[in-house]
Amino acid sequence: MANFKVVNDFTDLEDNNTRYKAGDEYPKRDHKPSKKRIDELSGVHPKYKRVFIEEVKEETKAKKTKSKE
């Protein structure tokens, strides 16, 4: 699964009401959210008009090495 970070605070009702704050990794512990849940949280929520998580794009080692030169 891809790595995600929280961009807006929320309580995940599908993860035992776990509280997530901006900057946290999603998901915490061993919770395995469904693709549908990831899509819900990473898209603009119809009621709250905001995105709650975004995918963390990891740089490849080649890019990191090249940028240090």
JSON list of N, CA and C in Angstrom, two decimals:
[
{"chain": "A", "resi": 1, "resn": "MET", "atom": "N", "xyz": [0.84, -1.18, 0.00]},
{"chain": "A", "resi": 1, "resn": "MET", "atom": "CA", "xyz": [0.00, 0.00, 0.00]},
{"chain": "A", "resi": 1, "resn": "MET", "atom": "C", "xyz": [0.89, 1.24, 0.00]},
{"chain": "A", "resi": 2, "resn": "ALA", "atom": "N", "xyz": [0.42, 2.26, -0.66]},
{"chain": "A", "resi": 2, "resn": "ALA", "atom": "CA", "xyz": [1.13, 3.53, -0.71]},
{"chain": "A", "resi": 2, "resn": "ALA", "atom": "C", "xyz": [1.15, 4.18, 0.66]},
{"chain": "A", "resi": 3, "resn": "ASN", "atom": "N", "xyz": [2.03, 5.14, 0.84]},
{"chain": "A", "resi": 3, "resn": "ASN", "atom": "CA", "xyz": [2.10, 5.87, 2.09]},
{"chain": "A", "resi": 3, "resn": "ASN", "atom": "C", "xyz": [1.27, 7.15, 1.96]},
{"chain": "A", "resi": 4, "resn": "PHE", "atom": "N", "xyz": [0.55, 7.49, 3.03]},
{"chain": "A", "resi": 4, "resn": "PHE", "atom": "CA", "xyz": [-0.29, 8.67, 3.04]},
{"chain": "A", "resi": 4, "resn": "PHE", "atom": "C", "xyz": [0.01, 9.52, 4.27]},
{"chain": "A", "resi": 5, "resn": "LYS", "atom": "N", "xyz": [-0.19, 10.83, 4.13]},
{"chain": "A", "resi": 5, "resn": "LYS", "atom": "CA", "xyz": [-0.09, 11.70, 5.29]},
{"chain": "A", "resi": 5, "resn": "LYS", "atom": "C", "xyz": [-1.39, 12.49, 5.41]},
{"chain": "A", "resi": 6, "resn": "VAL", "atom": "N", "xyz": [-1.70, 12.85, 6.63]},
{"chain": "A", "resi": 6, "resn": "VAL", "atom": "CA", "xyz": [-2.92, 13.59, 6.93]},
{"chain": "A", "resi": 6, "resn": "VAL", "atom": "C", "xyz": [-2.67, 15.07, 6.65]},
{"chain": "A", "resi": 7, "resn": "VAL", "atom": "N", "xyz": [-3.59, 15.70, 5.92]},
{"chain": "A", "resi": 7, "resn": "VAL", "atom": "CA", "xyz": [-3.47, 17.13, 5.61]},
{"chain": "A", "resi": 7, "resn": "VAL", "atom": "C", "xyz": [-4.52, 17.96, 6.36]},
{"chain": "A", "resi": 8, "resn": "ASN", "atom": "N", "xyz": [-5.58, 17.33, 6.84]},
{"chain": "A", "resi": 8, "resn": "ASN", "atom": "CA", "xyz": [-6.60, 17.98, 7.66]},
{"chain": "A", "resi": 8, "resn": "ASN", "atom": "C", "xyz": [-7.02, 17.02, 8.76]},
{"chain": "A", "resi": 9, "resn": "ASP", "atom": "N", "xyz": [-7.13, 17.52, 9.99]},
{"chain": "A", "resi": 9, "resn": "ASP", "atom": "CA", "xyz": [-7.52, 16.68, 11.12]},
{"chain": "A", "resi": 9, "resn": "ASP", "atom": "C", "xyz": [-8.87, 16.00, 10.87]},
{"chain": "A", "resi": 10, "resn": "PHE", "atom": "N", "xyz": [-8.98, 14.76, 11.33]},
{"chain": "A", "resi": 10, "resn": "PHE", "atom": "CA", "xyz": [-10.25, 14.03, 11.25]},
{"chain": "A", "resi": 10, "resn": "PHE", "atom": "C", "xyz": [-10.24, 12.85, 12.20]},
{"chain": "A", "resi": 11, "resn": "THR", "atom": "N", "xyz": [-11.41, 12.33, 12.48]},
{"chain": "A", "resi": 11, "resn": "THR", "atom": "CA", "xyz": [-11.57, 11.10, 13.25]},
{"chain": "A", "resi": 11, "resn": "THR", "atom": "C", "xyz": [-12.05, 10.03, 12.29]},
{"chain": "A", "resi": 12, "resn": "ASP", "atom": "N", "xyz": [-11.31, 8.94, 12.20]},
{"chain": "A", "resi": 12, "resn": "ASP", "atom": "CA", "xyz": [-11.65, 7.87, 11.27]},
{"chain": "A", "resi": 12, "resn": "ASP", "atom": "C", "xyz": [-12.64, 6.92, 11.94]},
{"chain": "A", "resi": 13, "resn": "LEU", "atom": "N", "xyz": [-13.88, 7.01, 11.51]},
{"chain": "A", "resi": 13, "resn": "LEU", "atom": "CA", "xyz": [-14.93, 6.17, 12.07]},
{"chain": "A", "resi": 13, "resn": "LEU", "atom": "C", "xyz": [-14.76, 4.70, 11.72]},
{"chain": "A", "resi": 14, "resn": "GLU", "atom": "N", "xyz": [-13.97, 4.43, 10.68]},
{"chain": "A", "resi": 14, "resn": "GLU", "atom": "CA", "xyz": [-13.73, 3.05, 10.27]},
{"chain": "A", "resi": 14, "resn": "GLU", "atom": "C", "xyz": [-12.46, 2.47, 10.91]},
{"chain": "A", "resi": 15, "resn": "ASP", "atom": "N", "xyz": [-11.82, 3.24, 11.78]},
{"chain": "A", "resi": 15, "resn": "ASP", "atom": "CA", "xyz": [-10.62, 2.79, 12.48]},
{"chain": "A", "resi": 15, "resn": "ASP", "atom": "C", "xyz": [-10.80, 3.04, 13.98]},
{"chain": "A", "resi": 16, "resn": "ASN", "atom": "N", "xyz": [-11.90, 2.52, 14.53]},
{"chain": "A", "resi": 16, "resn": "ASN", "atom": "CA", "xyz": [-12.20, 2.64, 15.97]},
{"chain": "A", "resi": 16, "resn": "ASN", "atom": "C", "xyz": [-12.14, 4.07, 16.48]},
{"chain": "A", "resi": 17, "resn": "ASN", "atom": "N", "xyz": [-12.63, 5.00, 15.67]},
{"chain": "A", "resi": 17, "resn": "ASN", "atom": "CA", "xyz": [-12.66, 6.43, 16.03]},
{"chain": "A", "resi": 17, "resn": "ASN", "atom": "C", "xyz": [-11.27, 6.98, 16.34]},
{"chain": "A", "resi": 18, "resn": "THR", "atom": "N", "xyz": [-10.27, 6.50, 15.61]},
{"chain": "A", "resi": 18, "resn": "THR", "atom": "CA", "xyz": [-8.91, 6.99, 15.79]},
{"chain": "A", "resi": 18, "resn": "THR", "atom": "C", "xyz": [-8.81, 8.42, 15.31]},
{"chain": "A", "resi": 19, "resn": "ARG", "atom": "N", "xyz": [-8.20, 9.27, 16.12]},
{"chain": "A", "resi": 19, "resn": "ARG", "atom": "CA", "xyz": [-8.03, 10.68, 15.80]},
{"chain": "A", "resi": 19, "resn": "ARG", "atom": "C", "xyz": [-6.74, 10.86, 15.02]},
{"chain": "A", "resi": 20, "resn": "TYR", "atom": "N", "xyz": [-6.83, 11.52, 13.88]},
{"chain": "A", "resi": 20, "resn": "TYR", "atom": "CA", "xyz": [-5.67, 11.83, 13.05]},
{"chain": "A", "resi": 20, "resn": "TYR", "atom": "C", "xyz": [-5.51, 13.35, 12.98]},
{"chain": "A", "resi": 21, "resn": "LYS", "atom": "N", "xyz": [-4.28, 13.80, 13.13]},
{"chain": "A", "resi": 21, "resn": "LYS", "atom": "CA", "xyz": [-3.98, 15.23, 13.05]},
{"chain": "A", "resi": 21, "resn": "LYS", "atom": "C", "xyz": [-3.08, 15.48, 11.85]},
{"chain": "A", "resi": 22, "resn": "ALA", "atom": "N", "xyz": [-3.16, 16.69, 11.31]},
{"chain": "A", "resi": 22, "resn": "ALA", "atom": "CA", "xyz": [-2.34, 17.06, 10.16]},
{"chain": "A", "resi": 22, "resn": "ALA", "atom": "C", "xyz": [-0.88, 16.71, 10.43]},
{"chain": "A", "resi": 23, "resn": "GLY", "atom": "N", "xyz": [-0.26, 16.05, 9.46]},
{"chain": "A", "resi": 23, "resn": "GLY", "atom": "CA", "xyz": [1.13, 15.62, 9.59]},
{"chain": "A", "resi": 23, "resn": "GLY", "atom": "C", "xyz": [1.30, 14.17, 9.99]},
{"chain": "A", "resi": 24, "resn": "ASP", "atom": "N", "xyz": [0.25, 13.56, 10.56]},
{"chain": "A", "resi": 24, "resn": "ASP", "atom": "CA", "xyz": [0.31, 12.14, 10.94]},
{"chain": "A", "resi": 24, "resn": "ASP", "atom": "C", "xyz": [0.39, 11.27, 9.70]},
{"chain": "A", "resi": 25, "resn": "GLU", "atom": "N", "xyz": [0.94, 10.06, 9.87]},
{"chain": "A", "resi": 25, "resn": "GLU", "atom": "CA", "xyz": [0.87, 9.05, 8.81]},
{"chain": "A", "resi": 25, "resn": "GLU", "atom": "C", "xyz": [-0.51, 8.42, 8.86]},
{"chain": "A", "resi": 26, "resn": "TYR", "atom": "N", "xyz": [-1.01, 8.02, 7.70]},
{"chain": "A", "resi": 26, "resn": "TYR", "atom": "CA", "xyz": [-2.29, 7.29, 7.64]},
{"chain": "A", "resi": 26, "resn": "TYR", "atom": "C", "xyz": [-2.03, 6.00, 6.91]},
{"chain": "A", "resi": 27, "resn": "PRO", "atom": "N", "xyz": [-2.48, 4.89, 7.42]},
{"chain": "A", "resi": 27, "resn": "PRO", "atom": "CA", "xyz": [-3.16, 4.66, 8.67]},
{"chain": "A", "resi": 27, "resn": "PRO", "atom": "C", "xyz": [-2.18, 4.43, 9.81]},
{"chain": "A", "resi": 28, "resn": "LYS", "atom": "N", "xyz": [-2.68, 4.49, 11.03]},
{"chain": "A", "resi": 28, "resn": "LYS", "atom": "CA", "xyz": [-1.87, 4.20, 12.21]},
{"chain": "A", "resi": 28, "resn": "LYS", "atom": "C", "xyz": [-1.91, 2.69, 12.47]},
{"chain": "A", "resi": 29, "resn": "ARG", "atom": "N", "xyz": [-0.91, 2.24, 13.19]},
{"chain": "A", "resi": 29, "resn": "ARG", "atom": "CA", "xyz": [-0.82, 0.84, 13.61]},
{"chain": "A", "resi": 29, "resn": "ARG", "atom": "C", "xyz": [-1.00, -0.13, 12.44]},
{"chain": "A", "resi": 30, "resn": "ASP", "atom": "N", "xyz": [-1.81, -1.15, 12.66]},
{"chain": "A", "resi": 30, "resn": "ASP", "atom": "CA", "xyz": [-1.98, -2.19, 11.64]},
{"chain": "A", "resi": 30, "resn": "ASP", "atom": "C", "xyz": [-3.32, -2.09, 10.91]},
{"chain": "A", "resi": 31, "resn": "HIS", "atom": "N", "xyz": [-4.00, -0.95, 11.02]},
{"chain": "A", "resi": 31, "resn": "HIS", "atom": "CA", "xyz": [-5.27, -0.74, 10.32]},
{"chain": "A", "resi": 31, "resn": "HIS", "atom": "C", "xyz": [-5.04, -0.80, 8.81]},
{"chain": "A", "resi": 32, "resn": "LYS", "atom": "N", "xyz": [-5.89, -1.53, 8.11]},
{"chain": "A", "resi": 32, "resn": "LYS", "atom": "CA", "xyz": [-5.78, -1.66, 6.66]},
{"chain": "A", "resi": 32, "resn": "LYS", "atom": "C", "xyz": [-7.06, -1.14, 6.01]},
{"chain": "A", "resi": 33, "resn": "PRO", "atom": "N", "xyz": [-7.05, 0.13, 5.62]},
{"chain": "A", "resi": 33, "resn": "PRO", "atom": "CA", "xyz": [-8.25, 0.71, 5.01]},
{"chain": "A", "resi": 33, "resn": "PRO", "atom": "C", "xyz": [-8.48, 0.15, 3.61]},
{"chain": "A", "resi": 34, "resn": "SER", "atom": "N", "xyz": [-9.73, 0.13, 3.20]},
{"chain": "A", "resi": 34, "resn": "SER", "atom": "CA", "xyz": [-10.07, -0.34, 1.86]},
{"chain": "A", "resi": 34, "resn": "SER", "atom": "C", "xyz": [-9.71, 0.73, 0.83]},
{"chain": "A", "resi": 35, "resn": "LYS", "atom": "N", "xyz": [-9.64, 0.32, -0.42]},
{"chain": "A", "resi": 35, "resn": "LYS", "atom": "CA", "xyz": [-9.38, 1.29, -1.51]},
{"chain": "A", "resi": 35, "resn": "LYS", "atom": "C", "xyz": [-10.48, 2.34, -1.52]},
{"chain": "A", "resi": 36, "resn": "LYS", "atom": "N", "xyz": [-11.70, 1.92, -1.27]},
{"chain": "A", "resi": 36, "resn": "LYS", "atom": "CA", "xyz": [-12.82, 2.86, -1.23]},
{"chain": "A", "resi": 36, "resn": "LYS", "atom": "C", "xyz": [-12.60, 3.92, -0.15]},
{"chain": "A", "resi": 37, "resn": "ARG", "atom": "N", "xyz": [-12.11, 3.48, 1.04]},
{"chain": "A", "resi": 37, "resn": "ARG", "atom": "CA", "xyz": [-11.87, 4.43, 2.13]},
{"chain": "A", "resi": 37, "resn": "ARG", "atom": "C", "xyz": [-10.74, 5.39, 1.78]},
{"chain": "A", "resi": 38, "resn": "ILE", "atom": "N", "xyz": [-9.69, 4.89, 1.17]},
{"chain": "A", "resi": 38, "resn": "ILE", "atom": "CA", "xyz": [-8.58, 5.75, 0.73]},
{"chain": "A", "resi": 38, "resn": "ILE", "atom": "C", "xyz": [-9.11, 6.79, -0.26]},
{"chain": "A", "resi": 39, "resn": "ASP", "atom": "N", "xyz": [-9.94, 6.36, -1.20]},
{"chain": "A", "resi": 39, "resn": "ASP", "atom": "CA", "xyz": [-10.51, 7.27, -2.19]},
{"chain": "A", "resi": 39, "resn": "ASP", "atom": "C", "xyz": [-11.39, 8.34, -1.52]},
{"chain": "A", "resi": 40, "resn": "GLU", "atom": "N", "xyz": [-12.17, 7.92, -0.52]},
{"chain": "A", "resi": 40, "resn": "GLU", "atom": "CA", "xyz": [-13.03, 8.87, 0.20]},
{"chain": "A", "resi": 40, "resn": "GLU", "atom": "C", "xyz": [-12.20, 9.94, 0.91]},
{"chain": "A", "resi": 41, "resn": "LEU", "atom": "N", "xyz": [-11.14, 9.52, 1.56]},
{"chain": "A", "resi": 41, "resn": "LEU", "atom": "CA", "xyz": [-10.33, 10.45, 2.35]},
{"chain": "A", "resi": 41, "resn": "LEU", "atom": "C", "xyz": [-9.39, 11.30, 1.49]},
{"chain": "A", "resi": 42, "resn": "SER", "atom": "N", "xyz": [-9.01, 10.80, 0.33]},
{"chain": "A", "resi": 42, "resn": "SER", "atom": "CA", "xyz": [-8.07, 11.54, -0.52]},
{"chain": "A", "resi": 42, "resn": "SER", "atom": "C", "xyz": [-8.78, 12.43, -1.54]},
{"chain": "A", "resi": 43, "resn": "GLY", "atom": "N", "xyz": [-10.08, 12.30, -1.65]},
{"chain": "A", "resi": 43, "resn": "GLY", "atom": "CA", "xyz": [-10.85, 13.18, -2.52]},
{"chain": "A", "resi": 43, "resn": "GLY", "atom": "C", "xyz": [-11.54, 14.26, -1.70]},
{"chain": "A", "resi": 44, "resn": "VAL", "atom": "N", "xyz": [-12.09, 15.26, -2.35]},
{"chain": "A", "resi": 44, "resn": "VAL", "atom": "CA", "xyz": [-12.79, 16.32, -1.63]},
{"chain": "A", "resi": 44, "resn": "VAL", "atom": "C", "xyz": [-14.08, 15.74, -1.04]},
{"chain": "A", "resi": 45, "resn": "HIS", "atom": "N", "xyz": [-14.19, 15.80, 0.28]},
{"chain": "A", "resi": 45, "resn": "HIS", "atom": "CA", "xyz": [-15.35, 15.26, 0.98]},
{"chain": "A", "resi": 45, "resn": "HIS", "atom": "C", "xyz": [-16.56, 16.13, 0.68]},
{"chain": "A", "resi": 46, "resn": "PRO", "atom": "N", "xyz": [-17.69, 15.54, 0.28]},
{"chain": "A", "resi": 46, "resn": "PRO", "atom": "CA", "xyz": [-18.87, 16.33, -0.11]},
{"chain": "A", "resi": 46, "resn": "PRO", "atom": "C", "xyz": [-19.46, 17.17, 1.03]},
{"chain": "A", "resi": 47, "resn": "LYS", "atom": "N", "xyz": [-19.39, 16.68, 2.25]},
{"chain": "A", "resi": 47, "resn": "LYS", "atom": "CA", "xyz": [-19.96, 17.43, 3.37]},
{"chain": "A", "resi": 47, "resn": "LYS", "atom": "C", "xyz": [-18.98, 18.47, 3.91]},
{"chain": "A", "resi": 48, "resn": "TYR", "atom": "N", "xyz": [-17.71, 18.09, 4.07]},
{"chain": "A", "resi": 48, "resn": "TYR", "atom": "CA", "xyz": [-16.73, 18.97, 4.71]},
{"chain": "A", "resi": 48, "resn": "TYR", "atom": "C", "xyz": [-15.92, 19.81, 3.73]},
{"chain": "A", "resi": 49, "resn": "LYS", "atom": "N", "xyz": [-16.06, 19.51, 2.44]},
{"chain": "A", "resi": 49, "resn": "LYS", "atom": "CA", "xyz": [-15.40, 20.29, 1.38]},
{"chain": "A", "resi": 49, "resn": "LYS", "atom": "C", "xyz": [-13.88, 20.38, 1.55]},
{"chain": "A", "resi": 50, "resn": "ARG", "atom": "N", "xyz": [-13.28, 19.27, 1.94]},
{"chain": "A", "resi": 50, "resn": "ARG", "atom": "CA", "xyz": [-11.83, 19.24, 2.09]},
{"chain": "A", "resi": 50, "resn": "ARG", "atom": "C", "xyz": [-11.30, 17.83, 1.87]},
{"chain": "A", "resi": 51, "resn": "VAL", "atom": "N", "xyz": [-10.01, 17.76, 1.64]},
{"chain": "A", "resi": 51, "resn": "VAL", "atom": "CA", "xyz": [-9.28, 16.50, 1.49]},
{"chain": "A", "resi": 51, "resn": "VAL", "atom": "C", "xyz": [-8.65, 16.20, 2.85]},
{"chain": "A", "resi": 52, "resn": "PHE", "atom": "N", "xyz": [-8.65, 14.94, 3.25]},
{"chain": "A", "resi": 52, "resn": "PHE", "atom": "CA", "xyz": [-8.11, 14.59, 4.56]},
{"chain": "A", "resi": 52, "resn": "PHE", "atom": "C", "xyz": [-6.73, 13.93, 4.50]},
{"chain": "A", "resi": 53, "resn": "ILE", "atom": "N", "xyz": [-6.44, 13.21, 3.43]},
{"chain": "A", "resi": 53, "resn": "ILE", "atom": "CA", "xyz": [-5.12, 12.58, 3.30]},
{"chain": "A", "resi": 53, "resn": "ILE", "atom": "C", "xyz": [-4.60, 12.79, 1.89]},
{"chain": "A", "resi": 54, "resn": "GLU", "atom": "N", "xyz": [-3.28, 12.71, 1.75]},
{"chain": "A", "resi": 54, "resn": "GLU", "atom": "CA", "xyz": [-2.69, 12.73, 0.41]},
{"chain": "A", "resi": 54, "resn": "GLU", "atom": "C", "xyz": [-1.55, 11.72, 0.37]},
{"chain": "A", "resi": 55, "resn": "GLU", "atom": "N", "xyz": [-1.32, 11.19, -0.82]},
{"chain": "A", "resi": 55, "resn": "GLU", "atom": "CA", "xyz": [-0.27, 10.20, -0.99]},
{"chain": "A", "resi": 55, "resn": "GLU", "atom": "C", "xyz": [1.09, 10.87, -0.88]},
{"chain": "A", "resi": 56, "resn": "VAL", "atom": "N", "xyz": [2.01, 10.21, -0.21]},
{"chain": "A", "resi": 56, "resn": "VAL", "atom": "CA", "xyz": [3.37, 10.70, -0.08]},
{"chain": "A", "resi": 56, "resn": "VAL", "atom": "C", "xyz": [4.17, 10.09, -1.22]},
{"chain": "A", "resi": 57, "resn": "LYS", "atom": "N", "xyz": [4.69, 10.93, -2.06]},
{"chain": "A", "resi": 57, "resn": "LYS", "atom": "CA", "xyz": [5.51, 10.47, -3.17]},
{"chain": "A", "resi": 57, "resn": "LYS", "atom": "C", "xyz": [6.95, 10.39, -2.69]},
{"chain": "A", "resi": 58, "resn": "GLU", "atom": "N", "xyz": [7.50, 9.19, -2.71]},
{"chain": "A", "resi": 58, "resn": "GLU", "atom": "CA", "xyz": [8.87, 9.01, -2.26]},
{"chain": "A", "resi": 58, "resn": "GLU", "atom": "C", "xyz": [9.81, 9.21, -3.43]},
{"chain": "A", "resi": 59, "resn": "GLU", "atom": "N", "xyz": [10.87, 9.97, -3.17]},
{"chain": "A", "resi": 59, "resn": "GLU", "atom": "CA", "xyz": [11.87, 10.18, -4.21]},
{"chain": "A", "resi": 59, "resn": "GLU", "atom": "C", "xyz": [12.72, 8.93, -4.35]},
{"chain": "A", "resi": 60, "resn": "THR", "atom": "N", "xyz": [13.12, 8.65, -5.55]},
{"chain": "A", "resi": 60, "resn": "THR", "atom": "CA", "xyz": [14.02, 7.51, -5.75]},
{"chain": "A", "resi": 60, "resn": "THR", "atom": "C", "xyz": [15.41, 7.89, -5.30]},
{"chain": "A", "resi": 61, "resn": "LYS", "atom": "N", "xyz": [16.23, 6.91, -4.99]},
{"chain": "A", "resi": 61, "resn": "LYS", "atom": "CA", "xyz": [17.60, 7.19, -4.57]},
{"chain": "A", "resi": 61, "resn": "LYS", "atom": "C", "xyz": [18.37, 7.92, -5.65]},
{"chain": "A", "resi": 62, "resn": "ALA", "atom": "N", "xyz": [18.09, 7.60, -6.91]},
{"chain": "A", "resi": 62, "resn": "ALA", "atom": "CA", "xyz": [18.78, 8.26, -8.01]},
{"chain": "A", "resi": 62, "resn": "ALA", "atom": "C", "xyz": [18.51, 9.75, -8.02]},
{"chain": "A", "resi": 63, "resn": "LYS", "atom": "N", "xyz": [17.27, 10.14, -7.79]},
{"chain": "A", "resi": 63, "resn": "LYS", "atom": "CA", "xyz": [16.92, 11.57, -7.75]},
{"chain": "A", "resi": 63, "resn": "LYS", "atom": "C", "xyz": [17.61, 12.26, -6.58]},
{"chain": "A", "resi": 64, "resn": "LYS", "atom": "N", "xyz": [17.61, 11.61, -5.41]},
{"chain": "A", "resi": 64, "resn": "LYS", "atom": "CA", "xyz": [18.23, 12.20, -4.23]},
{"chain": "A", "resi": 64, "resn": "LYS", "atom": "C", "xyz": [19.72, 12.39, -4.46]},
{"chain": "A", "resi": 65, "resn": "THR", "atom": "N", "xyz": [20.38, 11.38, -5.05]},
{"chain": "A", "resi": 65, "resn": "THR", "atom": "CA", "xyz": [21.81, 11.45, -5.30]},
{"chain": "A", "resi": 65, "resn": "THR", "atom": "C", "xyz": [22.12, 12.55, -6.31]},
{"chain": "A", "resi": 66, "resn": "LYS", "atom": "N", "xyz": [21.32, 12.63, -7.36]},
{"chain": "A", "resi": 66, "resn": "LYS", "atom": "CA", "xyz": [21.54, 13.64, -8.39]},
{"chain": "A", "resi": 66, "resn": "LYS", "atom": "C", "xyz": [21.35, 15.04, -7.83]},
{"chain": "A", "resi": 67, "resn": "SER", "atom": "N", "xyz": [20.37, 15.26, -6.96]},
{"chain": "A", "resi": 67, "resn": "SER", "atom": "CA", "xyz": [20.13, 16.58, -6.42]},
{"chain": "A", "resi": 67, "resn": "SER", "atom": "C", "xyz": [21.23, 17.03, -5.47]},
{"chain": "A", "resi": 68, "resn": "LYS", "atom": "N", "xyz": [22.00, 16.10, -4.90]},
{"chain": "A", "resi": 68, "resn": "LYS", "atom": "CA", "xyz": [23.11, 16.45, -4.00]},
{"chain": "A", "resi": 68, "resn": "LYS", "atom": "C", "xyz": [24.36, 16.85, -4.75]},
{"chain": "A", "resi": 69, "resn": "GLU", "atom": "N", "xyz": [24.43, 16.51, -6.03]},
{"chain": "A", "resi": 69, "resn": "GLU", "atom": "CA", "xyz": [25.66, 16.80, -6.81]},
{"chain": "A", "resi": 69, "resn": "GLU", "atom": "C", "xyz": [25.77, 18.26, -7.14]}
]
